[in-house]
Amino acid sequence: MAFDPQPIVEEFHDKYTHQKEFLQVVDSFLNKVTPFIRENPDYQDRGVILRMLEPDQIISFRVSWVDSEGKEQLNRGYRVQFNRALGPYKGGLRFHPSVNLSILKFLGFEQSLKNSLTGLQLGAAKGGSDFNPGDHSDLDVMRFCQAFAAEFFHIANSEADVPAGDIGVSEREIGYIFGYTNKLKRKFSGSFTGKSLESGGSCLRPQATGYGCLYFVEQMLRDNDLKPGKMTANISGAGSVAIYACEKALEMGIKVQTLSDSRGVLVDKKGLDEEKLAFIKEVKMEKRGKMEEVAEKFGLEFEKGKKPWGYACDIALPCATQNELSEEDAEKLIDNGCKVVAEGANMPCTNEAVDLFMKEGILYAPGKASNAGGVSVSAFEMAQNRLGMRWSAEEVDEKLRQTMKHIYQQCVEYGGKINGKPNYVTGANTAGFARLYRAMKNQGVF
Ligand code: NDP
Ligand code: 2IT
């Protein structure tokens, strides 16, 4: 009998009715992998598929702390350990007021397919807290991170669970959590990635997601007879992913017209350059300030409350957050001649937007493929920590390029074509699913 995903969809919608982001990713995954499962009897074990969709373990804890004004503060912390079949649990921590179980389960499941796709020894997890670092002084961020670490130190473990950063968690937060974890464990271990170079981090980890995304785009362009030098790109976000995506795009000769933050979009029709990008890094990454400051300094347009998708471009790179690019935004991009969309963020495009891209023959790269550079360099950081060695930036960059090439090839091989264009989204889901399925199948039922 042909594999039917519908009963699984219905069961999950019944069981997890309020976890809208998690259901979104389950629906999209089952939709993309079903044709492959139907054609391949070796992949039809329903038990494996169901277990793949259920996290191994969800840990939830109270984080109570006292801020520098003596006021008691209360947050919730989580770790969703999704799947251990391919390696130690691996995935970022997110600090953002919106963090809840639905978001962490969607991110954890995405991570399991992404990490599988890299071909590296990486299990999958996601965690974080509803804490907003942007609302607090550096001292209070340290106090919070130490309170978080006090609840979390027994979970972080170089052989069992290795967290990294994500939204709101950069080298600073990893440093505070890592330092306090080591204090409580009475040892120095590689139980986090995204550490500073001085603390055992890897060259190019901050740049890896953005650079990797552009290495993926480079291959999309090459395979489809498009020349980067003649193209314009609109990027959303102004965090580590967006800024390093912008840096690599400029290096490739692409004209970058926008970056954005949670307040609005910065528009530069002439194209951002190195000087402006250096100032954006200073304002957004070092001073954690507002994009308006950049607009003022260079006399650029800042559209409050707007997103980059209403402005014409050839390439759209959503690099901020989930569901930031709706069907309506996709329509605008297509009407204005956009040809390529590659996700730096996790699930930034809604399922409806993706359907429209596929229908209209837009080259579309899903985040689980195009943003996998970050976790790949995390795997290289783990390897360097095990060896007690540091690889040069050139060595890490070469390994990153090779990994992105491997991921790209898997997407092409497993995806086939749709409307005459490579179907990267089916390819990424299917290739990620196939490796994980085989590992789970040969490890038995538990
Ligand atoms: P950062 O915290 O460094 O930056 C996030 C950026 O997105 C900021 O500019 C922020 O604006 C903006 N942003 C956050 N939430 C919203 C929102 N609700 N609406 C509009 N803008 C928003 O995070 P990263 O750059 O690390 O992560 C960005 C995306 O990339 C996330 O989806 C993350 O999961 C994904 N990702 C990250 C990887 C990594 O290695 N860091 C790896 C793979 C994927 P503001 O400055 O105003 O807060
Ligand atoms: O979404 C992601 O891949 C990340 N936030 C990076 C995870 C990691 O462990 O480096």
Short mmCIF file of C-alpha atoms and ligand atoms in Angstrom, two decimals:
data_model
loop_
_atom_site.label_atom_id
_atom_site.label_comp_id
_atom_site.label_asym_id
_atom_site.label_seq_id
_atom_site.Cartn_x
_atom_site.Cartn_y
_atom_site.Cartn_z
CA MET A 1 0.00 0.00 0.00
CA ALA A 2 1.35 3.47 -0.89
CA PHE A 3 2.69 5.46 2.05
CA ASP A 4 0.03 7.90 3.24
CA PRO A 5 1.26 10.87 5.33
CA GLN A 6 -2.26 12.09 6.11
CA PRO A 7 -2.83 10.04 9.32
CA ILE A 8 0.51 11.35 10.68
CA VAL A 9 -0.45 14.91 9.77
CA GLU A 10 -3.83 14.49 11.50
CA GLU A 11 -2.30 12.87 14.58
CA PHE A 12 0.23 15.70 14.97
CA HIS A 13 -2.36 18.43 14.39
CA ASP A 14 -4.54 16.81 17.08
CA LYS A 15 -1.71 16.29 19.56
CA TYR A 16 0.13 19.57 19.08
CA THR A 17 -2.71 21.87 18.00
CA HIS A 18 -1.10 25.00 19.46
CA GLN A 19 2.44 24.39 18.20
CA LYS A 20 1.93 26.24 14.94
CA GLU A 21 5.57 26.58 13.84
CA PHE A 22 6.25 22.91 14.61
CA LEU A 23 3.19 21.81 12.63
CA GLN A 24 4.28 24.06 9.75
CA VAL A 25 7.60 22.26 9.49
CA VAL A 26 6.04 18.79 9.88
CA ASP A 27 3.52 19.53 7.10
CA SER A 28 6.18 20.84 4.77
CA PHE A 29 8.58 17.94 5.47
CA LEU A 30 5.95 15.21 4.90
CA ASN A 31 4.78 16.93 1.75
CA LYS A 32 8.29 17.03 0.29
CA VAL A 33 9.47 13.50 1.24
CA THR A 34 6.31 11.52 0.45
CA PRO A 35 7.06 10.96 -3.28
CA PHE A 36 10.51 9.54 -2.36
CA ILE A 37 9.06 7.28 0.35
CA ARG A 38 6.42 5.98 -2.06
CA GLU A 39 9.06 5.12 -4.65
CA ASN A 40 11.47 3.50 -2.18
CA PRO A 41 10.13 0.55 -0.19
CA ASP A 42 13.28 0.58 2.00
CA TYR A 43 12.13 3.88 3.55
CA GLN A 44 8.55 2.99 4.49
CA ASP A 45 8.90 2.06 8.16
CA ARG A 46 6.24 4.28 9.76
CA GLY A 47 7.80 3.75 13.19
CA VAL A 48 11.06 5.35 12.10
CA ILE A 49 9.23 8.28 10.50
CA LEU A 50 7.11 8.87 13.62
CA ARG A 51 10.13 8.66 15.94
CA MET A 52 11.99 11.10 13.69
CA LEU A 53 9.24 13.66 14.31
CA GLU A 54 9.29 13.28 18.11
CA PRO A 55 12.15 14.82 20.14
CA ASP A 56 14.17 12.35 22.23
CA GLN A 57 13.85 14.56 25.29
CA ILE A 58 12.54 18.00 26.26
CA ILE A 59 14.14 19.68 29.23
CA SER A 60 12.50 22.78 30.68
CA PHE A 61 13.81 24.71 33.65
CA ARG A 62 13.31 27.86 35.70
CA VAL A 63 15.98 30.53 35.45
CA SER A 64 15.66 32.93 38.36
CA TRP A 65 18.20 35.66 38.89
CA VAL A 66 18.67 39.05 40.51
CA ASP A 67 19.47 41.99 38.23
CA SER A 68 21.99 44.70 39.00
CA GLU A 69 19.28 46.89 40.53
CA GLY A 70 18.46 44.16 43.01
CA LYS A 71 15.21 43.20 41.25
CA GLU A 72 14.23 39.53 41.00
CA GLN A 73 13.84 38.27 37.44
CA LEU A 74 12.27 35.08 36.20
CA ASN A 75 12.72 33.33 32.83
CA ARG A 76 12.11 29.91 31.34
CA GLY A 77 14.97 27.89 29.87
CA TYR A 78 14.72 24.90 27.51
CA ARG A 79 16.70 22.28 25.67
CA VAL A 80 14.90 20.18 23.09
CA GLN A 81 17.17 17.22 22.35
CA PHE A 82 15.73 16.09 19.07
CA ASN A 83 17.80 13.26 17.68
CA ARG A 84 21.04 11.51 18.60
CA ALA A 85 21.27 8.99 15.75
CA LEU A 86 23.98 10.89 13.83
CA GLY A 87 26.10 12.27 16.66
CA PRO A 88 25.94 14.28 19.89
CA TYR A 89 22.95 16.62 20.18
CA LYS A 90 23.97 19.78 18.31
CA GLY A 91 22.24 23.08 17.70
CA GLY A 92 21.99 26.63 18.94
CA LEU A 93 20.53 28.42 21.92
CA ARG A 94 18.12 31.27 21.16
CA PHE A 95 17.43 34.13 23.57
CA HIS A 96 14.35 36.00 22.40
CA PRO A 97 11.02 36.87 24.09
CA SER A 98 9.17 34.72 21.53
CA VAL A 99 10.97 31.49 22.52
CA ASN A 100 8.51 28.69 23.32
CA LEU A 101 8.24 24.95 22.75
CA SER A 102 6.67 25.27 19.31
CA ILE A 103 9.57 27.39 18.06
CA LEU A 104 12.21 25.17 19.63
CA LYS A 105 10.61 21.98 18.28
CA PHE A 106 10.45 23.45 14.77
CA LEU A 107 14.09 24.53 15.04
CA GLY A 108 15.13 21.17 16.52
CA PHE A 109 13.48 19.18 13.75
CA GLU A 110 14.92 21.46 11.05
CA GLN A 111 18.30 20.99 12.70
CA SER A 112 18.01 17.19 12.48
CA LEU A 113 17.51 17.32 8.70
CA LYS A 114 20.13 20.06 8.25
CA ASN A 115 22.75 18.25 10.30
CA SER A 116 22.03 15.04 8.41
CA LEU A 117 22.51 16.86 5.12
CA THR A 118 26.01 18.05 6.11
CA GLY A 119 27.22 14.43 6.17
CA LEU A 120 29.00 15.21 9.47
CA GLN A 121 28.65 13.49 12.86
CA LEU A 122 25.97 15.77 14.23
CA GLY A 123 22.84 14.91 16.19
CA ALA A 124 20.27 17.66 16.62
CA ALA A 125 18.92 19.91 19.36
CA LYS A 126 17.77 23.46 20.00
CA GLY A 127 17.32 25.41 23.19
CA GLY A 128 17.23 28.82 24.73
CA SER A 129 15.11 31.12 26.80
CA ASP A 130 12.46 33.83 26.59
CA PHE A 131 15.12 36.27 27.83
CA ASN A 132 15.85 39.34 25.67
CA PRO A 133 19.53 40.42 25.87
CA GLY A 134 18.61 43.66 24.10
CA ASP A 135 16.63 44.79 27.17
CA HIS A 136 19.57 44.42 29.57
CA SER A 137 23.00 45.82 30.40
CA ASP A 138 26.11 43.74 29.78
CA LEU A 139 26.33 43.02 33.51
CA ASP A 140 22.76 41.72 33.59
CA VAL A 141 23.34 39.60 30.49
CA MET A 142 26.25 38.01 32.36
CA ARG A 143 24.11 37.46 35.45
CA PHE A 144 21.37 35.86 33.37
CA CYS A 145 23.86 33.65 31.47
CA GLN A 146 25.34 32.45 34.76
CA ALA A 147 21.88 31.64 36.14
CA PHE A 148 21.11 29.82 32.86
CA ALA A 149 24.41 27.89 33.11
CA ALA A 150 23.66 26.91 36.71
CA GLU A 151 20.60 25.00 35.45
CA PHE A 152 22.18 23.86 32.22
CA PHE A 153 25.77 22.86 33.01
CA HIS A 154 24.91 19.19 33.50
CA ILE A 155 23.35 19.05 30.01
CA ALA A 156 26.21 20.63 28.03
CA ASN A 157 28.77 17.92 27.37
CA SER A 158 31.21 17.51 24.49
CA GLU A 159 30.10 13.92 23.89
CA ALA A 160 26.39 14.33 24.58
CA ASP A 161 25.09 17.83 23.80
CA VAL A 162 27.03 20.73 22.32
CA PRO A 163 25.07 24.02 22.07
CA ALA A 164 26.06 27.08 20.02
CA GLY A 165 24.50 30.49 19.36
CA ASP A 166 21.37 31.55 17.49
CA ILE A 167 19.22 34.71 17.67
CA GLY A 168 20.30 36.76 20.70
CA VAL A 169 23.18 34.42 21.53
CA SER A 170 26.52 35.52 20.12
CA GLU A 171 30.12 35.03 21.20
CA ARG A 172 29.46 37.20 24.28
CA GLU A 173 26.63 35.03 25.65
CA ILE A 174 28.43 31.77 24.74
CA GLY A 175 31.49 33.12 26.58
CA TYR A 176 29.52 33.80 29.78
CA ILE A 177 27.69 30.45 29.68
CA PHE A 178 30.83 28.49 28.77
CA GLY A 179 32.93 30.14 31.51
CA TYR A 180 30.38 29.45 34.23
CA THR A 181 29.74 25.89 33.00
CA ASN A 182 33.47 25.18 33.25
CA LYS A 183 33.52 26.64 36.76
CA LEU A 184 30.68 24.37 37.89
CA LYS A 185 32.14 21.30 36.18
CA ARG A 186 35.65 22.06 37.43
CA LYS A 187 37.07 21.45 33.96
CA PHE A 188 37.70 23.04 30.55
CA SER A 189 35.76 21.26 27.86
CA GLY A 190 34.61 21.78 24.29
CA SER A 191 30.99 21.57 25.35
CA PHE A 192 29.95 24.68 23.36
CA THR A 193 30.76 26.00 19.89
CA GLY A 194 30.82 29.61 18.79
CA LYS A 195 33.43 30.31 21.46
CA SER A 196 35.90 33.15 21.02
CA LEU A 197 39.24 32.22 19.47
CA GLU A 198 40.91 32.72 22.85
CA SER A 199 38.51 30.26 24.50
CA GLY A 200 39.04 27.51 21.92
CA GLY A 201 36.72 28.69 19.14
CA SER A 202 37.26 28.14 15.42
CA CYS A 203 38.35 30.68 12.83
CA LEU A 204 35.38 31.73 10.68
CA ARG A 205 32.62 30.40 12.97
CA PRO A 206 30.93 33.85 13.16
CA GLN A 207 31.14 34.20 9.37
CA ALA A 208 30.25 30.58 8.54
CA THR A 209 26.47 30.76 8.10
CA GLY A 210 26.50 33.89 5.94
CA TYR A 211 29.51 32.82 3.87
CA GLY A 212 28.13 29.29 3.48
CA CYS A 213 24.82 30.69 2.25
CA LEU A 214 26.61 32.63 -0.48
CA TYR A 215 28.70 29.57 -1.43
CA PHE A 216 25.38 27.82 -1.99
CA VAL A 217 24.08 30.77 -4.03
CA GLU A 218 27.29 30.74 -6.09
CA GLN A 219 26.51 27.19 -7.19
CA MET A 220 22.85 27.97 -7.89
CA LEU A 221 23.94 30.84 -10.15
CA ARG A 222 26.62 28.81 -11.92
CA ASP A 223 24.28 25.90 -12.64
CA ASN A 224 21.62 28.21 -14.00
CA ASP A 225 23.78 30.44 -16.19
CA LEU A 226 23.45 33.53 -14.01
CA LYS A 227 26.34 35.90 -13.31
CA PRO A 228 26.67 37.33 -9.77
CA GLY A 229 28.39 40.49 -11.06
CA LYS A 230 25.23 41.61 -12.79
CA MET A 231 22.84 40.96 -9.91
CA THR A 232 21.26 42.86 -7.02
CA ALA A 233 20.40 41.35 -3.64
CA ASN A 234 18.07 42.35 -0.80
CA ILE A 235 19.03 40.93 2.59
CA SER A 236 16.93 41.00 5.77
CA GLY A 237 18.39 41.06 9.27
CA ALA A 238 21.50 42.72 10.62
CA GLY A 239 22.79 39.96 12.87
CA SER A 240 25.69 37.63 12.33
CA VAL A 241 24.04 35.71 9.46
CA ALA A 242 22.88 38.79 7.51
CA ILE A 243 26.07 40.80 7.96
CA TYR A 244 28.41 38.04 6.81
CA ALA A 245 26.05 37.11 3.96
CA CYS A 246 26.34 40.75 2.90
CA GLU A 247 30.14 40.70 3.23
CA LYS A 248 30.48 37.62 1.00
CA ALA A 249 27.91 38.91 -1.50
CA LEU A 250 29.95 42.13 -1.90
CA GLU A 251 33.09 40.04 -2.42
CA MET A 252 31.28 38.16 -5.20
CA GLY A 253 30.39 41.45 -6.90
CA ILE A 254 26.69 41.34 -6.01
CA LYS A 255 25.07 44.73 -5.35
CA VAL A 256 23.45 44.59 -1.88
CA GLN A 257 20.61 47.08 -1.52
CA THR A 258 19.11 46.35 1.90
CA LEU A 259 19.70 45.07 5.41
CA SER A 260 17.08 45.31 8.15
CA ASP A 261 16.42 44.89 11.86
CA SER A 262 13.33 44.41 13.96
CA ARG A 263 12.53 48.15 13.57
CA GLY A 264 12.62 48.45 9.78
CA VAL A 265 14.67 48.32 6.59
CA LEU A 266 17.77 50.24 5.49
CA VAL A 267 17.71 50.88 1.73
CA ASP A 268 20.73 51.81 -0.35
CA LYS A 269 19.87 51.80 -4.06
CA LYS A 270 23.50 52.56 -4.96
CA GLY A 271 24.58 49.46 -3.07
CA LEU A 272 26.27 49.01 0.28
CA ASP A 273 30.07 49.07 0.34
CA GLU A 274 32.78 47.96 2.76
CA GLU A 275 32.82 51.26 4.65
CA LYS A 276 29.08 51.22 5.28
CA LEU A 277 29.18 47.53 6.23
CA ALA A 278 31.99 48.16 8.73
CA PHE A 279 29.82 50.82 10.38
CA ILE A 280 26.77 48.52 10.37
CA LYS A 281 28.88 45.87 12.14
CA GLU A 282 29.94 48.41 14.73
CA VAL A 283 26.41 49.68 15.37
CA LYS A 284 24.52 46.36 15.23
CA MET A 285 27.05 43.79 16.45
CA GLU A 286 29.30 45.72 18.84
CA LYS A 287 27.08 48.51 20.19
CA ARG A 288 23.81 46.56 19.72
CA GLY A 289 22.25 49.77 18.47
CA LYS A 290 19.59 50.78 15.92
CA MET A 291 19.79 50.74 12.14
CA GLU A 292 18.49 54.35 12.07
CA GLU A 293 21.97 55.42 13.20
CA VAL A 294 23.45 53.95 10.02
CA ALA A 295 20.83 55.66 7.85
CA GLU A 296 21.58 59.01 9.51
CA LYS A 297 25.35 58.74 9.14
CA PHE A 298 25.27 57.94 5.40
CA GLY A 299 22.09 59.80 4.44
CA LEU A 300 20.30 56.56 3.48
CA GLU A 301 16.62 55.73 3.49
CA PHE A 302 15.23 53.91 6.58
CA GLU A 303 11.68 52.62 6.24
CA LYS A 304 10.29 52.02 9.71
CA GLY A 305 8.18 48.86 10.06
CA LYS A 306 8.95 47.78 6.47
CA LYS A 307 10.64 44.63 5.14
CA PRO A 308 13.08 44.40 2.20
CA TRP A 309 10.73 42.41 -0.05
CA GLY A 310 8.86 45.35 -1.57
CA TYR A 311 12.00 46.61 -3.36
CA ALA A 312 13.03 45.12 -6.71
CA CYS A 313 16.01 42.72 -6.64
CA ASP A 314 17.39 39.65 -8.42
CA ILE A 315 18.26 37.73 -5.25
CA ALA A 316 16.39 37.69 -1.91
CA LEU A 317 18.27 36.49 1.16
CA PRO A 318 16.00 36.31 4.23
CA CYS A 319 18.44 36.17 7.18
CA ALA A 320 16.43 37.41 10.20
CA THR A 321 13.76 35.07 11.56
CA GLN A 322 10.98 32.54 10.87
CA ASN A 323 7.99 33.47 8.71
CA GLU A 324 9.37 36.90 7.78
CA LEU A 325 8.58 36.37 4.09
CA SER A 326 4.87 35.76 3.42
CA GLU A 327 3.01 34.76 0.26
CA GLU A 328 2.24 38.45 -0.34
CA ASP A 329 5.94 39.30 -0.03
CA ALA A 330 6.77 36.45 -2.42
CA GLU A 331 4.28 37.88 -4.93
CA LYS A 332 5.93 41.30 -4.75
CA LEU A 333 9.39 39.81 -5.23
CA ILE A 334 8.27 37.78 -8.24
CA ASP A 335 6.41 40.73 -9.80
CA ASN A 336 9.61 42.79 -9.46
CA GLY A 337 11.74 40.19 -11.27
CA CYS A 338 13.40 38.26 -8.41
CA LYS A 339 15.02 35.06 -9.71
CA VAL A 340 16.76 33.53 -6.68
CA VAL A 341 15.79 33.09 -3.02
CA ALA A 342 18.21 31.53 -0.52
CA GLU A 343 17.39 31.27 3.18
CA GLY A 344 20.03 32.33 5.69
CA ALA A 345 17.49 32.15 8.52
CA ASN A 346 15.54 29.06 9.62
CA MET A 347 12.14 28.81 7.88
CA PRO A 348 11.94 32.53 6.99
CA CYS A 349 9.54 31.82 4.12
CA THR A 350 6.03 30.61 4.89
CA ASN A 351 4.92 27.34 3.24
CA GLU A 352 2.63 29.37 0.95
CA ALA A 353 5.52 31.60 -0.15
CA VAL A 354 7.61 28.51 -0.96
CA ASP A 355 4.75 26.98 -2.97
CA LEU A 356 4.54 30.17 -5.00
CA PHE A 357 8.30 30.21 -5.66
CA MET A 358 8.12 26.63 -6.90
CA LYS A 359 5.10 27.35 -9.09
CA GLU A 360 6.76 30.38 -10.67
CA GLY A 361 10.11 28.69 -11.37
CA ILE A 362 12.10 30.76 -8.85
CA LEU A 363 15.39 29.17 -7.77
CA TYR A 364 14.72 28.56 -4.08
CA ALA A 365 17.19 27.21 -1.48
CA PRO A 366 15.69 26.13 1.86
CA GLY A 367 17.56 27.09 5.05
CA LYS A 368 18.30 23.51 6.04
CA ALA A 369 20.64 23.47 3.02
CA SER A 370 21.74 27.07 2.49
CA ASN A 371 22.33 27.98 6.16
CA ALA A 372 24.09 24.74 7.13
CA GLY A 373 27.51 26.41 6.98
CA GLY A 374 27.21 27.57 10.60
CA VAL A 375 26.66 24.17 12.13
CA SER A 376 29.28 22.67 9.79
CA VAL A 377 31.97 24.99 11.13
CA SER A 378 30.66 24.14 14.62
CA ALA A 379 31.50 20.51 13.78
CA PHE A 380 34.97 21.69 12.73
CA GLU A 381 35.28 23.55 16.05
CA MET A 382 34.42 20.32 17.89
CA ALA A 383 37.02 18.44 15.85
CA GLN A 384 39.68 21.06 16.61
CA ASN A 385 38.83 20.90 20.33
CA ARG A 386 39.19 17.11 20.32
CA LEU A 387 42.54 17.42 18.59
CA GLY A 388 43.64 20.33 20.76
CA MET A 389 44.59 22.20 17.58
CA ARG A 390 43.61 25.29 15.61
CA TRP A 391 43.12 25.23 11.85
CA SER A 392 43.83 28.39 9.85
CA ALA A 393 41.03 30.52 8.40
CA GLU A 394 42.03 29.26 4.92
CA GLU A 395 41.73 25.62 6.01
CA VAL A 396 38.33 26.17 7.64
CA ASP A 397 37.11 28.15 4.62
CA GLU A 398 38.13 25.35 2.27
CA LYS A 399 36.33 22.75 4.43
CA LEU A 400 33.26 25.00 4.55
CA ARG A 401 33.27 25.34 0.75
CA GLN A 402 33.57 21.56 0.37
CA THR A 403 30.69 20.96 2.79
CA MET A 404 28.43 23.45 1.03
CA LYS A 405 29.30 21.76 -2.27
CA HIS A 406 28.39 18.37 -0.82
CA ILE A 407 25.08 19.76 0.45
CA TYR A 408 24.36 21.39 -2.90
CA GLN A 409 25.05 18.16 -4.79
CA GLN A 410 22.75 16.21 -2.44
CA CYS A 411 19.97 18.73 -3.07
CA VAL A 412 20.36 18.37 -6.83
CA GLU A 413 20.66 14.58 -6.73
CA TYR A 414 17.63 13.95 -4.49
CA GLY A 415 15.52 16.84 -5.76
CA GLY A 416 15.27 16.45 -9.52
CA LYS A 417 13.59 19.30 -11.37
CA ILE A 418 10.35 21.22 -11.14
CA ASN A 419 9.19 23.57 -13.92
CA GLY A 420 12.58 23.01 -15.57
CA LYS A 421 14.48 24.27 -12.47
CA PRO A 422 16.36 22.28 -9.79
CA ASN A 423 14.02 21.36 -6.94
CA TYR A 424 16.39 22.13 -4.05
CA VAL A 425 13.64 22.06 -1.41
CA THR A 426 12.56 18.50 -2.15
CA GLY A 427 16.22 17.54 -2.50
CA ALA A 428 17.25 18.99 0.88
CA ASN A 429 14.35 17.41 2.77
CA THR A 430 14.74 14.05 1.07
CA ALA A 431 18.53 13.76 1.35
CA GLY A 432 18.39 14.87 5.02
CA PHE A 433 15.59 12.39 5.69
CA ALA A 434 17.29 9.47 3.90
CA ARG A 435 20.57 9.52 5.87
CA LEU A 436 18.80 10.03 9.20
CA TYR A 437 16.30 7.26 8.39
CA ARG A 438 19.06 4.78 7.58
CA ALA A 439 20.93 5.56 10.82
CA MET A 440 17.76 5.25 12.94
CA LYS A 441 16.73 2.04 11.19
CA ASN A 442 20.06 0.33 11.73
CA GLN A 443 20.24 1.39 15.39
CA GLY A 444 16.98 -0.39 16.29
CA VAL A 445 13.77 0.60 18.06
CA PHE A 446 14.05 2.43 21.40
P1 NDP B 1 21.18 37.61 15.49
O1 NDP B 1 20.57 37.69 16.83
O2 NDP B 1 22.64 37.83 15.33
O3 NDP B 1 20.42 38.58 14.48
C1 NDP B 1 19.06 38.50 14.26
C2 NDP B 1 18.67 39.66 13.36
O4 NDP B 1 17.32 39.48 12.96
C3 NDP B 1 18.74 41.01 14.05
O5 NDP B 1 19.06 41.98 13.11
C4 NDP B 1 17.32 41.20 14.57
O6 NDP B 1 16.95 42.57 14.72
C5 NDP B 1 16.52 40.54 13.47
N1 NDP B 1 15.28 39.95 14.01
C6 NDP B 1 15.17 39.04 15.00
N2 NDP B 1 13.89 38.75 15.24
C7 NDP B 1 13.19 39.51 14.38
C8 NDP B 1 11.81 39.67 14.14
N3 NDP B 1 10.90 38.99 14.85
N4 NDP B 1 11.45 40.53 13.15
C9 NDP B 1 12.37 41.22 12.44
N5 NDP B 1 13.69 41.11 12.63
C10 NDP B 1 14.09 40.27 13.58
O7 NDP B 1 20.79 36.15 14.94
P2 NDP B 1 21.48 35.32 13.77
O8 NDP B 1 21.95 36.22 12.70
O9 NDP B 1 22.41 34.37 14.40
O10 NDP B 1 20.24 34.45 13.26
C11 NDP B 1 19.37 34.88 12.22
C12 NDP B 1 18.63 33.69 11.66
O11 NDP B 1 19.57 32.73 11.16
C13 NDP B 1 17.77 32.89 12.65
O12 NDP B 1 16.66 32.36 11.96
C14 NDP B 1 18.68 31.74 13.08
O13 NDP B 1 17.95 30.64 13.54
C15 NDP B 1 19.35 31.45 11.74
N6 NDP B 1 20.61 30.74 11.78
C16 NDP B 1 21.66 31.18 12.54
C17 NDP B 1 22.85 30.50 12.53
C18 NDP B 1 24.03 30.98 13.30
O14 NDP B 1 25.08 30.35 13.17
N7 NDP B 1 23.95 32.07 14.02
C19 NDP B 1 23.02 29.26 11.76
C20 NDP B 1 21.90 28.93 10.92
C21 NDP B 1 20.74 29.65 10.97
P3 NDP B 1 17.39 43.43 16.00
O15 NDP B 1 18.83 43.77 15.79
O16 NDP B 1 16.52 44.64 15.97
O17 NDP B 1 17.16 42.57 17.20
O1 2IT B 2 20.40 26.98 13.17
C1 2IT B 2 21.61 26.65 13.26
O2 2IT B 2 22.10 25.82 12.48
C2 2IT B 2 22.43 27.29 14.28
N1 2IT B 2 21.93 28.17 14.98
C3 2IT B 2 23.84 26.86 14.49
C4 2IT B 2 23.91 25.60 15.30
C5 2IT B 2 25.30 25.20 15.73
O3 2IT B 2 25.35 24.26 16.54
O4 2IT B 2 26.30 25.77 15.29
#
